[in-house]
Every structure is written in C-alpha cells, then in structure tokens.
C-alpha cells in the first residue's frame, strides 16, 4: 500500500488518513507532496491523483484506490477488523460514528478561521461567533464521550480509535491558536499530543521546509 499525503504542517485531512493507516497496523509507503508548491498544479494532474481530482490523502492498495480520509479509514477497518477502529460496545460505537460523521461534514467556520499549522503558536483575538459556537459544540461532544464511554483510558472512548483520529487536527488547532479549554479537555488534548504517532507527525511537520503563506497569515 502507499498513502499520498500533503504537507504535515498544514494538511489536516492528511493527518487523519495517516493516523488511520497507522492504526491499521498494515505496512504502507508514505509519499508526501508539497501542496500549492511550485509543481503542485502539474503534479496533481498525474495518474496517481486522477481518481481524487488532485485531493489528498489518497490510498493505493495494489490496483485499489481510495480517497477521502473517512473512506480510507473505513476501507482499512474492513481489512483488519472494525474493532481496531470502533468501540465494541454498541452504544459507544454508535456515538463514535456520530462524532466522526459530524467532524467530517461540519465546522466550516473553525476550519476557515483556524487552519491547521502545527509549528505555529498564535493566539486568536477575533474569532467569529460561528467559530466560537463550533468550539463549544466540539467541547460538548468531547465531554459527552468521555463521561459516557471514556473510563477505560484517556481518549474519547477510552482507547485510541476512529473518533480520536478525526479530532486530532482539532487538538492541533486548539493548541496552535491558544484556545482555552476546561481541564478534562486539556487532559484529552495532552493524551493526543503525546501519542507516539502524533509525536512522529509533529516532529516531521517541524522539519518541513515548505511554507504556505495563506495559512501563515490566517
């Protein structure tokens, strides 16, 4: 298998696809392409990118091609067993799926006003009311998951899984922009940030030389 991802410093969807591949336990070749760089427009027209119309992440498993981070995670879950990604308990599994679906389809203001930038620390002063509302919503979801199903460990549903994969970029955003969160959320964010795979991603993001100016000045 090979997983094509974008800049680790900026690409939140690539982080989700990469964490899903790590969670699968399967060996995969990692190919990083610099988004919006000098050769990006030409590169994304290549055969490897055609099925996704130039979007990352994109997973090739032999002749099988899967794009979109949620589809990649579900494909990998089918290959290795769904319990590796989703809680075994029916109620927890249902809630985890709802959290993942909401993250996948929502939070447009937050994404726009708080682009992922792993290396940067820049407190925001002028968030829109919509973005503030989305932050509150996420914290409410985290609180519900932890209270109902998080007793077995430090992650949303106890052990690291699909929901944590999808909210990991939110942890990065909250860290970058100095978003104040309650104690339980601080503990959860620390658990994500110190996870071995996240530490690997963060270190690689710090070593990247590419800079996308529009994400540095947002």
C-alpha positions in Angstrom: 0.0 0.0 0.0 1.0 3.6 -0.5 -0.5 6.7 1.1 -0.1 10.0 -0.6 -0.4 12.9 1.8 0.2 16.7 1.8 2.4 18.9 4.0 2.3 17.6 7.5 2.3 21.1 8.9 -0.9 22.1 7.2 -2.9 19.2 5.9 -5.5 18.1 8.5 -7.2 15.6 6.2 -3.8 14.0 5.5 -3.2 13.7 9.2 -6.5 11.8 9.5 -5.6 9.4 6.7 -2.1 8.8 8.0 -3.3 8.1 11.6 -5.9 5.7 10.1 -3.1 3.9 8.2 -1.0 3.7 11.4 -4.0 2.4 13.4 -4.5 -0.4 10.8 -1.1 -1.9 11.7 -0.5 -2.5 8.0 2.7 -1.6 6.2 2.4 1.3 3.9 4.7 3.6 1.9 4.3 7.2 2.7 4.6 9.8 0.0 4.4 13.5 0.9 3.7 16.1 -1.7 4.0 19.8 -1.1 0.6 21.3 -1.6 0.4 24.6 -3.5 4.1 24.4 -4.2 5.8 25.3 -7.5 5.0 22.0 -9.1 1.6 21.2 -7.4 -0.7 22.1 -10.3 1.2 19.8 -12.7 1.7 17.1 -10.1 -2.0 16.8 -9.1 -2.9 16.1 -12.7 -0.8 12.9 -12.6 -2.3 9.4 -12.8 -1.9 8.8 -9.1 -4.1 11.8 -8.3 -6.7 11.5 -11.0 -9.2 9.4 -9.1 -9.4 12.0 -6.3 -9.2 15.1 -8.6 -6.0 16.1 -7.0 -7.1 15.8 -3.4 -5.1 14.2 -0.6 -5.0 11.8 1.2 -5.3 9.1 -1.4 -4.5 5.4 -0.7 -3.4 2.9 -3.3 -3.7 -0.7 -2.3 -2.4 -2.5 -5.3 -4.9 -1.5 -8.0 -7.5 -0.4 -5.5 -7.7 3.3 -4.9 -9.4 5.0 -2.0 -9.6 8.8 -1.4 -11.2 10.9 1.4 -9.9 10.2 4.9 -13.2 8.7 6.1 -13.3 6.3 3.2 -9.7 5.4 3.8 -10.3 4.6 7.4 -13.4 2.5 6.7 -11.5 0.6 4.0 -8.7 -0.2 6.4 -11.2 -1.1 9.1 -12.7 -3.7 6.7 -9.3 -5.1 6.0 -8.0 -5.5 9.6 -11.2 -5.7 11.7 -13.5 -3.0 12.7 -12.9 -3.4 16.4 -9.4 -1.9 15.8 -11.1 1.4 15.0 -14.5 1.4 16.6 -15.7 0.7 20.1 -17.0 -2.8 20.7 -19.9 -1.6 22.8 -22.9 -0.8 20.6 -23.9 2.5 22.3 -20.3 3.7 22.3 -19.8 2.6 18.7 -22.9 4.5 17.6 -21.8 7.7 19.4 -18.3 7.4 17.9 -19.7 7.1 14.4 -21.9 10.2 15.0 -18.9 12.2 16.3 -16.8 11.2 13.2 -19.6 12.0 10.8 -20.2 15.4 12.4 -16.5 16.2 12.2 -16.3 15.1 8.6 -19.2 17.3 7.5 -19.3 20.3 9.8 -17.3 23.1 11.4 -16.7 25.3 8.3 -16.1 28.5 10.3 -13.5 26.8 12.5 -11.7 25.3 9.5 -11.6 28.6 7.7 -10.6 30.8 10.6 -8.2 28.3 12.3 -6.3 26.5 9.5 -4.0 23.7 10.8 -0.5 24.9 11.4 1.4 22.5 13.6 4.5 24.7 14.0 2.8 28.0 14.9 1.6 29.4 18.2 -0.5 32.5 17.6 -3.5 33.3 19.9 -6.6 34.5 18.0 -8.5 37.6 19.2 -11.2 37.9 16.6 -13.0 34.6 16.1 -16.5 34.8 14.6 -19.5 33.9 16.7 -20.0 30.9 14.5 -16.4 29.6 15.1 -16.9 30.2 18.8 -20.1 28.2 18.7 -18.4 25.4 16.9 -15.7 25.2 19.5 -18.3 25.0 22.2 -20.0 22.2 20.3 -16.8 20.2 20.0 -16.1 20.6 23.7 -19.6 19.4 24.5 -19.1 16.3 22.3 -15.8 15.5 23.9 -17.4 15.9 27.4 -20.2 13.5 26.5 -18.0 10.9 25.0 -15.5 11.0 27.9 -18.3 10.9 30.5 -20.3 8.1 28.9 -17.6 5.9 27.4 -14.1 7.1 28.3 -13.5 5.3 31.6 -11.1 2.7 30.1 -8.4 5.2 29.0 -7.5 8.9 28.2 -9.1 9.0 24.8 -12.7 9.9 23.8 -13.9 6.3 24.0 -11.2 5.1 26.3 -8.7 3.6 23.9 -7.4 5.4 20.8 -9.7 4.9 17.8 -11.6 6.5 14.9 -13.0 9.4 16.9 -9.5 10.4 18.1 -8.2 10.1 14.5 -10.8 12.6 13.3 -10.5 15.1 16.2 -6.7 15.0 16.3 -6.4 18.0 13.9 -8.8 19.9 16.2 -6.4 19.3 19.1 -3.7 20.7 16.9 -5.8 23.8 16.0 -6.7 24.4 19.7 -3.0 24.2 20.6 -1.9 26.5 17.8 -4.4 29.2 18.5 -4.3 29.0 22.3 -8.0 28.1 22.7 -8.9 28.0 26.4 -10.5 24.6 27.3 -11.7 23.1 30.6 -9.5 20.6 32.5 -10.9 17.4 31.1 -10.3 18.7 27.5 -6.7 19.7 28.4 -6.1 16.2 29.6 -7.6 14.7 26.4 -5.5 17.1 24.2 -2.4 16.2 26.1 -3.1 12.5 25.6 -3.5 13.1 21.8 -0.4 15.4 21.6 1.8 12.9 23.4 0.6 9.8 21.4 3.6 8.2 19.7 2.1 8.7 16.2 1.2 12.3 16.8 4.7 13.0 18.2 6.1 11.5 15.0 3.9 13.7 12.8 4.6 16.8 14.9 8.4 16.2 14.6 8.1 15.7 10.8 6.0 18.9 10.5 8.7 20.8 12.3 11.3 19.6 9.9 9.4 20.6 6.7 10.9 23.5 4.8 7.7 24.3 2.8 5.7 27.4 3.8 2.2 28.2 2.5 1.8 31.9 3.2 -2.0 31.9 3.2 -2.0 29.5 6.1 0.6 31.5 8.0 -1.4 34.8 8.0 -4.9 33.4 8.5 
